[in-house]
């Protein structure tokens, strides 16, 4: 209820502050019998890890997850999976200059107003460091999805005004991790990387867009009315730090269209493809009436630029005085590269949750 | 859990099919002591009602709400508020031609796949008629917000490619209901109305965008991490029929910006304005770290064109046969005008829910 | 959250005051495809109905349920089932003498303290009339349980100090409804009926105990730790008006026993009984570690005497003045006969909820 | 949803198996600003700790809690409080003889049936070791209750057939911890201790009853209908390992009474006692209509004897073979002494949850 739990049947609850002892969480409702691949989980964490390349923060964290329960002889037991990730490289001193200063476009002021206090070290609970727990749970969710033949691929499709204009059908999604910005088009990737380097040198930051494609979803996932599949995916994305927008299928472009053009005409399946239908086009983005229709689900997520910049800014402190401040510490000039696995993780949590919820739809 | 309840502390659960006996719901968690203004509630329903103008569906429904509980001597009692809205003008015959046909871009196919059956009459549960219940609950939520000095104003800001480019600061929001398309700029409104008329004559439909501004929100609403205020608003909007996208504050435009430009610098309040801070700019859209900061909250919602068109379309029936169909009945050429009160209602539900949730933040 | 919803996946939300327009509710999460037997549902309501015999309240209510949604062509659709039961025989005048008086051992005082107001007519929301909605939902739950071969039989096993001492194995449970007090032993039933008549003539009321047996439960229902099957059954029972105690299996008697005697030794199944084990004894009451083990589940529920008596009592009014009052209206001298179907209904809700929850236990 | 979370606004989620790496949990929804007294928390853990006296299990566990988040400069921050308790003294070898054997009246069989597997070491998740997390959260809840002037005192009131017959008013509750069995009457305590010693020497175990008194509760806690205060307390108690029954106020004795005797007559407060009423008697047990009325809340909880005995028992293994087994390891002959702090902890969780929930009752 205090907003630290995600999901209904397959749930992730997280805890932890940026510069506290540890972050961690509980994955509850994970069905029994899942083979746990620890290497895969760590590899997902490594995709989010600070210090992984020259265009992300140089903070040093091994981000090693320790599982404390719920797994026995490498399999899930149906009991809650508790885990912790120790904080290793906290430099709380980096934050002493902001003990009573509200950093612009950060959560310092709102947290203090809400709770009457705050942990000023690295943003405390408001830090994106919390997302490390999402990646752990998302990795386990992906292991479940793999068994259902469902794949999730997110990639950086925009950095600032540099846009990857190609449709995902025209991209080789296996190339996403072949460059540090996680854009499957090598040329655009290069330009993005240069852009980020240039921004970083200027002590500035920059926003962007992550696109995501989910393939292999069975028909029927999603609960109509309030818990439509895309509403839950949308909330999942909007809960990620720095996200300002979400669209799926035709999205904001669809608002310009006529129904006669936007409608996805049904076609019968070809022989050998089994029962059901497919769609001639996919403006629906794989979801109709809030329920998956078996086509690819695809969506886009807008990220604002990181608020911490290495330039002087005027702001206000808790005594209502105007003060000047400059960012310290090791920060990302652009969150996109590290946010790709977070987007995938959150999408995976939603899908597994709805796979379980769907089990109650029929007698 | 089956997706028919919205909210955590202030909750709305709805039931009802488009052509069943009645729709209705339960508003639970409404604090005791609220004076209920039935005229206001009905006036909100009238803003959503079919047949209200020539550019919306001509279906006749009085949409009169009957409250069955929870109100005594015109005040809420703290007990659940049950209500029903009888269906009056169902013409189930309009749907006999689609008993076993999957209408393109409708939920016919996905419902049947999910549940093994469906109510083919008017889309059954997947019909936007369900939103009538949201407007009832939203009206009660607005009565609560009024006491907190919070106002919510949504308006049509785009129909097809006709866009209202002015910022909301430059609009007179009191003019929203002065025209049938609910756009506060009279000139743009006229163009939008003409566009909708033209589309309707062609037997087609068209999408658009609704913008919404919330003023007077206190600092502190929103639960960090998963239930960020904008994540809950986003989910609320994405749960409305035909919505394809949501952005708040700088939104997708923010993705193009640098941090040095995007950051909202804090300023001290002037004398007499009380304690706290304000922001020089508002790219944050009134929410920082998922928590309201006291500035205006503003967001945009993209709607796809209505799927039912009065043109021939090919589709598939439940026997996997290709069939030709043409829409029958009385449908909206554009949902935007009637969706404006729905957007406001859903925003109101989120805010009241978070006002109550916020009561637990401090000892 | 305000306490008007029961269950997690198969949920019942209720609304309605004793003397308001109507009571009703929403059954959500009912799987699609269930054949609805309206006669059965009404027959369950008739077992709870006032005026059914000379030993219960003579208030006249037909207690006819109207279903408004969720059922199409006599089958559930997977969408929420909305229903209402109109109040017909409210005599609000019977309550004018207590507008500002706190009836002893009623909820008048606590409701007024909690909400700052109350509906004084017939107890408002605190009236046991609310349980009519539980019986509607319980009847639908029983229809589901029937398909799983699960039966639930409750019966009056104690009225005042008249106890049915026989174990349920020695009773013919098909005889429960053969007398008005719903005790399967004819002789004890007669004594109980006489006791209730005698109490009623004295203007007094009397408590008692209801026993309940559930047969045919599969192994595996119940979620360990907090949502143990018996914990959810216990909460269900304790939520019924006038209930003061709950015990299952060996119950309070078990507290006296040694482990060597209390332990239920496992035996292998005989040939042809399939796989699994059975228990030599059943002190566990069919639940071990919070999970059903396939043996009969049995429990006992203690009811206090009805608070409204036809005798003079001193009490206090809202002005803190001592006043004398005498009960008016038509009340039950003993709730047990009418509570039997309520106990069964609540048990049915818990079981169906856990059948659905169990579907997520394995991959 | 998988049953590992307790509470609605103030919630405890736990994880951990008896012989896994660690147990732990997340306390979410704890309001900001609470001063954390670590010594008090540890002292509560010590009351539950194994090895604390000669009549409990001699297993060695320091049961030291490590807080990982949510507390900053000794105060709660409003963010989730994560904590772990490392397992130190697991002797998994003690359980090798039962790898495929279903111990009588344990959860071995039901877990295996539910999940298709189980952690055989010490009962895994079904072990009462899980309750250590409840005591951590309960201690924090008690710190909140202290600020509201609410005290909770549980004590052993029955061991086998040795009963403490005195009413709690006639006991000195400050003496509860003055003996190892936690019975405030020294004489009865001695007899109980002797009984437990005698049972232990026989390789047997014994059940009992814990009574609990809550003083200082404000009027108004509890949500009517399904979440009645006593229903939530009852569920809390029934969720504790080995509990078979719960009664509050007059309980099962109340079932024998007439209304004229059972009713608690209201009296006006004396001058200087403030506004409100009090009750002449307290058969209601401090709760009317599910809502606290300001009188003492008192209840009784029945515990069955521990299932693990040091005697030979016949049982069945996973191959359906009858086998003979004898308990090994270090077990409690009677759980009552160690269960006293668990009962208090669970009661504290319920009360704090309802204090927060009550904040939404009025406008």
Coordinates of N, CA and C in Angstrom, one line a residue, chain B residues 79-248:
Chain B
X79 N -19.8 4.1 4.8 CA -20.1 2.7 4.4 C -20.1 2.7 2.8
X80 N -20.1 1.5 2.2 CA -19.9 1.5 0.8 C -21.2 2.1 0.1
X81 N -20.9 2.8 -1.0 CA -21.9 3.5 -1.8 C -22.2 2.6 -3.0
X82 N -23.3 1.9 -2.9 CA -23.7 1.1 -4.1 C -24.6 1.9 -5.0
X83 N -24.5 1.7 -6.3 CA -25.3 2.5 -7.2 C -25.5 1.6 -8.5
X84 N -26.6 1.9 -9.2 CA -26.9 1.3 -10.5 C -27.4 2.3 -11.5
X85 N -27.1 2.0 -12.7 CA -27.6 2.8 -13.9 C -28.3 1.7 -14.8
X86 N -29.6 1.8 -15.0 CA -30.3 0.9 -15.8 C -30.0 1.1 -17.3
X87 N -29.9 0.1 -18.0 CA -29.8 0.2 -19.5 C -31.2 0.3 -20.0
X88 N -31.4 1.3 -20.9 CA -32.7 1.6 -21.4 C -32.9 1.3 -22.8
X89 N -31.9 1.6 -23.6 CA -32.1 1.7 -25.0 C -31.3 0.7 -25.8
X90 N -31.2 -0.5 -25.1 CA -30.4 -1.6 -25.8 C -31.2 -2.1 -27.0
X91 N -30.5 -2.1 -28.1 CA -31.0 -2.7 -29.3 C -30.2 -3.9 -29.7
X92 N -30.4 -5.0 -29.0 CA -29.5 -6.2 -29.2 C -29.5 -6.7 -30.6
X93 N -30.7 -6.4 -31.3 CA -30.8 -6.8 -32.7 C -29.6 -6.3 -33.5
X94 N -29.2 -5.1 -33.2 CA -28.1 -4.5 -33.9 C -26.8 -5.3 -34.0
X95 N -26.8 -6.3 -33.1 CA -25.6 -7.1 -32.9 C -25.7 -8.6 -33.4
X96 N -26.9 -8.9 -33.9 CA -27.1 -10.3 -34.3 C -26.2 -10.7 -35.4
X97 N -25.9 -9.8 -36.2 CA -25.0 -10.1 -37.3 C -23.6 -10.4 -36.9
X98 N -23.2 -10.1 -35.7 CA -21.9 -10.4 -35.3 C -21.8 -11.4 -34.2
X99 N -22.8 -12.2 -34.0 CA -22.8 -13.2 -33.0 C -21.5 -14.1 -33.0
X100 N -21.1 -14.4 -34.2 CA -19.9 -15.3 -34.3 C -18.8 -14.6 -35.1
X101 N -18.9 -13.3 -35.3 CA -17.9 -12.6 -36.1 C -17.0 -11.8 -35.2
X102 N -15.7 -11.8 -35.4 CA -14.8 -11.0 -34.7 C -14.6 -9.6 -35.3
X103 N -15.2 -8.6 -34.8 CA -15.0 -7.2 -35.4 C -13.6 -6.8 -35.3
X104 N -13.1 -6.2 -36.3 CA -11.7 -5.8 -36.3 C -11.4 -4.7 -35.2
X105 N -10.3 -4.9 -34.6 CA -9.8 -4.0 -33.5 C -10.8 -3.8 -32.4
X106 N -11.7 -4.7 -32.2 CA -12.6 -4.8 -31.1 C -12.0 -6.0 -30.2
X107 N -12.7 -6.2 -29.1 CA -12.3 -7.2 -28.1 C -13.0 -8.5 -28.3
X108 N -13.8 -8.7 -29.4 CA -14.5 -9.9 -29.5 C -13.7 -11.2 -29.5
X109 N -12.6 -11.1 -30.3 CA -11.7 -12.3 -30.4 C -11.0 -12.5 -29.0
X110 N -10.5 -11.5 -28.4 CA -9.7 -11.7 -27.2 C -10.6 -12.2 -26.1
X111 N -11.8 -11.6 -25.9 CA -12.7 -12.1 -24.9 C -13.0 -13.6 -25.1
X112 N -13.3 -13.9 -26.3 CA -13.7 -15.3 -26.5 C -12.6 -16.2 -26.2
X113 N -11.4 -15.8 -26.6 CA -10.2 -16.6 -26.3 C -10.0 -16.7 -24.8
X114 N -10.1 -15.6 -24.1 CA -9.8 -15.6 -22.7 C -10.9 -16.4 -21.9
X115 N -12.1 -16.2 -22.2 CA -13.2 -16.8 -21.3 C -13.9 -18.0 -21.9
X116 N -13.6 -18.3 -23.2 CA -14.3 -19.4 -23.8 C -15.7 -19.0 -24.3
X117 N -16.1 -17.7 -24.1 CA -17.4 -17.3 -24.5 C -17.4 -15.7 -24.4
X118 N -18.5 -15.1 -24.9 CA -18.6 -13.7 -24.8 C -20.0 -13.2 -25.0
X119 N -20.3 -12.1 -24.5 CA -21.6 -11.4 -24.7 C -21.4 -10.6 -25.9
X120 N -22.0 -11.0 -27.1 CA -21.7 -10.3 -28.3 C -22.5 -9.0 -28.4
X121 N -23.4 -8.7 -27.5 CA -24.3 -7.6 -27.7 C -23.6 -6.3 -27.3
X122 N -23.2 -5.5 -28.3 CA -22.6 -4.2 -28.0 C -21.2 -4.3 -27.3
X123 N -20.6 -5.4 -27.5 CA -19.3 -5.6 -26.9 C -19.3 -6.1 -25.5
X124 N -20.5 -6.2 -24.9 CA -20.7 -6.7 -23.6 C -19.9 -5.9 -22.6
X125 N -19.0 -6.6 -21.8 CA -18.2 -5.9 -20.8 C -17.1 -5.0 -21.4
X126 N -16.7 -5.3 -22.6 CA -15.6 -4.5 -23.2 C -16.1 -3.1 -23.7
X127 N -17.4 -2.9 -23.7 CA -18.0 -1.6 -24.2 C -17.5 -0.5 -23.3
X128 N -17.4 0.7 -23.9 CA -17.0 1.9 -23.2 C -18.2 2.4 -22.3
X129 N -19.3 1.7 -22.5 CA -20.5 2.0 -21.6 C -20.1 1.9 -20.2
X130 N -19.2 1.0 -19.9 CA -18.7 0.8 -18.5 C -18.2 2.0 -17.8
X131 N -17.7 3.0 -18.6 CA -17.1 4.2 -18.1 C -18.2 5.1 -17.4
X132 N -19.4 4.8 -17.6 CA -20.5 5.6 -16.9 C -20.3 5.5 -15.4
X133 N -19.9 4.3 -15.0 CA -19.7 4.1 -13.5 C -18.5 4.9 -13.0
X134 N -17.5 5.1 -13.9 CA -16.3 5.8 -13.5 C -16.7 7.3 -13.3
X135 N -17.6 7.8 -14.1 CA -18.0 9.2 -14.0 C -18.8 9.4 -12.7
X136 N -19.6 8.4 -12.3 CA -20.3 8.5 -11.0 C -19.3 8.7 -9.9
X137 N -18.4 7.7 -9.8 CA -17.4 7.7 -8.7 C -16.5 9.0 -8.8
X138 N -16.2 9.3 -10.0 CA -15.3 10.5 -10.2 C -16.0 11.8 -9.7
X139 N -17.3 11.8 -9.9 CA -18.0 13.0 -9.4 C -18.0 13.1 -7.9
X140 N -18.1 12.0 -7.3 CA -18.0 12.0 -5.8 C -16.6 12.4 -5.4
X141 N -15.6 11.8 -6.1 CA -14.2 12.2 -5.8 C -14.0 13.7 -6.0
X142 N -14.6 14.2 -7.0 CA -14.5 15.7 -7.2 C -15.1 16.5 -6.1
X143 N -16.1 16.0 -5.5 CA -16.7 16.7 -4.3 C -15.7 16.8 -3.2
X144 N -15.0 15.7 -3.0 CA -14.0 15.6 -2.0 C -12.8 16.6 -2.4
X145 N -12.4 16.6 -3.6 CA -11.3 17.4 -4.1 C -11.6 18.9 -3.9
X146 N -12.9 19.2 -4.2 CA -13.3 20.6 -4.0 C -13.0 21.1 -2.6
X147 N -13.2 20.3 -1.6 CA -13.0 20.7 -0.3 C -11.5 20.9 0.0
X148 N -10.7 20.3 -0.9 CA -9.2 20.5 -0.7 C -8.7 21.6 -1.7
X149 N -9.6 22.2 -2.4 CA -9.2 23.3 -3.3 C -8.5 22.8 -4.5
X150 N -8.8 21.5 -4.9 CA -8.2 20.9 -6.1 C -9.2 20.9 -7.2
X151 N -8.7 21.4 -8.4 CA -9.6 21.4 -9.6 C -9.0 20.5 -10.7
X152 N -9.8 19.9 -11.5 CA -9.3 19.1 -12.6 C -10.0 19.5 -13.9
X153 N -9.3 19.9 -14.9 CA -9.9 20.3 -16.2 C -9.2 19.6 -17.3
X154 N -10.0 18.8 -18.0 CA -9.6 18.1 -19.2 C -10.2 18.8 -20.4
X155 N -9.6 18.7 -21.5 CA -10.1 19.3 -22.8 C -9.6 18.6 -24.0
X156 N -10.3 18.6 -25.1 CA -9.9 18.0 -26.3 C -8.8 18.9 -26.9
X157 N -7.6 18.4 -27.1 CA -6.5 19.3 -27.6 C -6.1 18.8 -29.0
X158 N -6.6 17.7 -29.5 CA -6.3 17.3 -30.8 C -7.4 16.4 -31.3
X159 N -7.8 16.6 -32.6 CA -8.7 15.6 -33.3 C -8.0 15.4 -34.6
X160 N -7.6 14.1 -34.9 CA -6.9 13.8 -36.1 C -5.6 14.6 -36.1
X161 N -5.4 15.4 -37.2 CA -4.2 16.2 -37.2 C -4.5 17.6 -36.9
X162 N -5.7 17.9 -36.4 CA -6.0 19.3 -35.9 C -5.5 19.4 -34.5
X163 N -4.5 20.2 -34.2 CA -3.9 20.3 -32.9 C -4.2 21.7 -32.3
X164 N -4.5 21.7 -31.0 CA -4.5 23.0 -30.3 C -3.1 23.2 -29.8
X165 N -2.4 24.1 -30.3 CA -0.9 24.2 -30.0 C -0.7 25.1 -28.8
X166 N -1.7 25.9 -28.3 CA -1.4 26.7 -27.2 C -1.2 26.0 -25.9
X167 N -0.4 26.5 -25.1 CA -0.1 26.0 -23.8 C -1.4 26.2 -22.9
X168 N -1.6 25.4 -21.9 CA -2.8 25.5 -21.1 C -2.9 26.8 -20.4
X169 N -1.7 27.4 -20.1 CA -1.7 28.7 -19.4 C -2.4 29.8 -20.3
X170 N -2.4 29.6 -21.6 CA -2.9 30.6 -22.5 C -4.3 30.3 -22.9
X171 N -5.0 29.4 -22.2 CA -6.3 29.0 -22.5 C -7.3 29.4 -21.4
X172 N -8.5 29.7 -21.7 CA -9.5 29.9 -20.7 C -10.3 28.6 -20.4
X173 N -9.8 27.9 -19.4 CA -10.4 26.6 -19.1 C -11.9 26.6 -18.8
X174 N -12.4 27.8 -18.5 CA -13.8 27.9 -18.2 C -14.6 27.7 -19.5
X175 N -14.0 27.8 -20.6 CA -14.7 27.7 -21.9 C -14.8 26.3 -22.4
X176 N -14.3 25.3 -21.7 CA -14.2 23.9 -22.2 C -15.6 23.4 -22.6
X177 N -16.6 23.6 -21.8 CA -17.9 23.1 -22.1 C -18.7 24.0 -22.9
X178 N -18.1 25.1 -23.5 CA -18.9 26.0 -24.3 C -19.1 25.5 -25.7
X179 N -18.4 24.4 -26.1 CA -18.7 23.9 -27.4 C -18.8 22.4 -27.3
X180 N -19.4 21.7 -28.3 CA -19.7 20.3 -28.2 C -18.4 19.4 -28.2
X181 N -17.3 19.9 -28.7 CA -16.1 19.1 -28.8 C -15.2 19.2 -27.6
X182 N -15.6 20.2 -26.7 CA -14.9 20.4 -25.5 C -13.4 20.8 -25.7
X183 N -13.3 21.8 -26.5 CA -11.9 22.4 -26.7 C -12.1 23.9 -26.4
X184 N -11.3 24.4 -25.5 CA -11.5 25.8 -24.9 C -11.2 26.9 -25.9
X185 N -10.6 26.5 -27.1 CA -10.3 27.5 -28.1 C -11.4 27.4 -29.2
X186 N -12.2 28.5 -29.3 CA -13.4 28.4 -30.1 C -13.1 28.1 -31.6
X187 N -12.0 28.7 -32.1 CA -11.7 28.6 -33.5 C -11.3 27.1 -33.8
X188 N -10.4 26.6 -33.0 CA -9.9 25.3 -33.2 C -11.1 24.3 -33.0
X189 N -11.9 24.6 -32.0 CA -13.1 23.8 -31.7 C -13.9 23.6 -33.0
X190 N -14.2 24.7 -33.6 CA -15.0 24.7 -34.9 C -14.4 23.8 -35.9
X191 N -13.1 23.9 -36.1 CA -12.4 23.1 -37.1 C -12.5 21.6 -36.7
X192 N -12.3 21.3 -35.4 CA -12.5 19.9 -34.9 C -13.9 19.4 -35.2
X193 N -14.9 20.2 -34.9 CA -16.2 19.8 -35.1 C -16.5 19.5 -36.6
X194 N -16.0 20.3 -37.5 CA -16.1 20.1 -38.9 C -15.5 18.8 -39.3
X195 N -14.3 18.6 -38.8 CA -13.5 17.4 -39.1 C -14.3 16.1 -38.7
X196 N -14.9 16.2 -37.5 CA -15.7 15.0 -37.0 C -16.9 14.8 -37.9
X197 N -17.6 15.9 -38.3 CA -18.7 15.7 -39.1 C -18.4 15.1 -40.5
X198 N -17.3 15.6 -41.0 CA -16.8 15.1 -42.3 C -16.5 13.5 -42.2
X199 N -15.8 13.2 -41.1 CA -15.4 11.8 -40.9 C -16.7 10.9 -40.7
X200 N -17.6 11.4 -40.0 CA -18.9 10.7 -39.8 C -19.6 10.5 -41.1
X201 N -19.7 11.5 -41.9 CA -20.4 11.3 -43.2 C -19.7 10.3 -44.1
X202 N -18.4 10.2 -43.9 CA -17.7 9.1 -44.7 C -17.8 7.8 -44.1
X203 N -18.6 7.7 -43.0 CA -18.7 6.4 -42.3 C -17.5 5.9 -41.6
X204 N -16.7 6.9 -41.3 CA -15.4 6.6 -40.7 C -15.3 7.2 -39.3
X205 N -14.2 7.1 -38.6 CA -14.0 7.6 -37.3 C -12.6 8.2 -37.2
X206 N -12.3 8.9 -36.1 CA -11.1 9.6 -36.0 C -10.6 9.6 -34.5
X207 N -9.3 9.6 -34.3 CA -8.7 9.7 -33.0 C -8.4 11.1 -32.5
X208 N -7.7 11.2 -31.4 CA -7.3 12.5 -30.9 C -6.6 12.4 -29.6
X209 N -6.4 13.6 -29.0 CA -5.7 13.7 -27.7 C -6.5 14.6 -26.8
X210 N -6.5 14.1 -25.5 CA -7.1 14.9 -24.5 C -6.0 15.4 -23.5
X211 N -6.0 16.7 -23.2 CA -5.1 17.2 -22.3 C -5.8 17.5 -20.9
X212 N -5.1 17.4 -19.8 CA -5.7 17.6 -18.5 C -4.8 18.4 -17.6
X213 N -5.4 19.3 -16.8 CA -4.6 20.1 -15.9 C -5.2 19.9 -14.5
X214 N -4.4 19.7 -13.5 CA -4.9 19.6 -12.1 C -4.2 20.7 -11.3
X215 N -5.0 21.5 -10.7 CA -4.5 22.7 -10.0 C -4.8 22.5 -8.5
X216 N -3.9 23.0 -7.7 CA -4.2 23.0 -6.2 C -3.8 21.8 -5.5
X217 N -3.1 20.8 -6.1 CA -2.7 19.6 -5.4 C -1.7 20.0 -4.3
X218 N -1.9 19.5 -3.1 CA -0.9 19.8 -2.1 C 0.4 19.0 -2.3
X219 N 1.5 19.4 -1.7 CA 2.7 18.7 -1.8 C 2.6 17.4 -1.0
X220 N 3.1 16.3 -1.6 CA 3.2 15.1 -0.8 C 2.4 13.9 -1.3
X221 N 1.6 14.1 -2.3 CA 0.7 13.0 -2.8 C 1.5 12.1 -3.7
X222 N 1.4 10.8 -3.5 CA 2.1 9.8 -4.3 C 2.9 8.9 -3.4
X223 N 3.0 7.6 -3.8 CA 3.8 6.7 -3.0 C 5.0 6.4 -3.9
X224 N 6.2 6.6 -3.4 CA 7.4 6.4 -4.2 C 7.5 5.0 -4.7
X225 N 8.4 4.8 -5.6 CA 8.8 3.5 -6.2 C 7.6 3.0 -7.1
X226 N 6.8 2.1 -6.8 CA 5.9 1.5 -7.8 C 4.6 2.4 -7.9
X227 N 4.1 3.0 -6.9 CA 2.9 3.7 -7.0 C 3.1 5.2 -7.1
X228 N 4.1 5.6 -7.9 CA 4.3 7.0 -8.1 C 3.0 7.6 -8.6
X229 N 2.8 8.9 -8.2 CA 1.5 9.5 -8.5 C 1.3 9.5 -10.1
X230 N 2.3 9.8 -10.9 CA 2.1 9.8 -12.3 C 1.9 8.3 -12.9
X231 N 2.4 7.3 -12.2 CA 2.3 6.0 -12.6 C 0.8 5.5 -12.4
X232 N 0.2 6.0 -11.3 CA -1.2 5.7 -11.0 C -2.1 6.4 -11.9
X233 N -1.7 7.7 -12.2 CA -2.6 8.5 -13.2 C -2.4 7.8 -14.5
X234 N -1.2 7.5 -14.9 CA -1.0 6.8 -16.2 C -1.8 5.6 -16.4
X235 N -1.8 4.7 -15.4 CA -2.6 3.5 -15.4 C -4.1 3.8 -15.5
X236 N -4.5 4.8 -14.8 CA -5.9 5.2 -14.8 C -6.3 5.6 -16.2
X237 N -5.5 6.3 -16.9 CA -5.8 6.8 -18.2 C -5.7 5.6 -19.2
X238 N -4.7 4.8 -19.1 CA -4.5 3.7 -20.0 C -5.7 2.7 -19.9
X239 N -6.4 2.7 -18.7 CA -7.5 1.8 -18.5 C -8.7 2.2 -19.2
X240 N -8.7 3.5 -19.8 CA -9.9 4.0 -20.5 C -9.9 3.4 -21.9
X241 N -11.1 3.0 -22.3 CA -11.2 2.4 -23.7 C -10.6 3.3 -24.7
X242 N -9.8 2.7 -25.7 CA -9.3 3.4 -26.8 C -8.0 4.2 -26.6
X243 N -7.5 4.2 -25.3 CA -6.3 5.0 -25.1 C -5.1 4.2 -25.5
X244 N -4.2 4.9 -26.2 CA -3.0 4.3 -26.7 C -1.7 4.9 -26.1
X245 N -1.8 6.1 -25.4 CA -0.6 6.7 -24.9 C -0.9 7.7 -23.8
X246 N 0.2 7.9 -23.0 CA 0.1 8.8 -21.9 C 1.4 9.5 -21.7
X247 N 1.4 10.8 -21.5 CA 2.7 11.5 -21.1 C 2.3 12.6 -20.2
X248 N 3.2 12.9 -19.3 CA 3.0 14.0 -18.3 C 4.2 14.9 -18.3

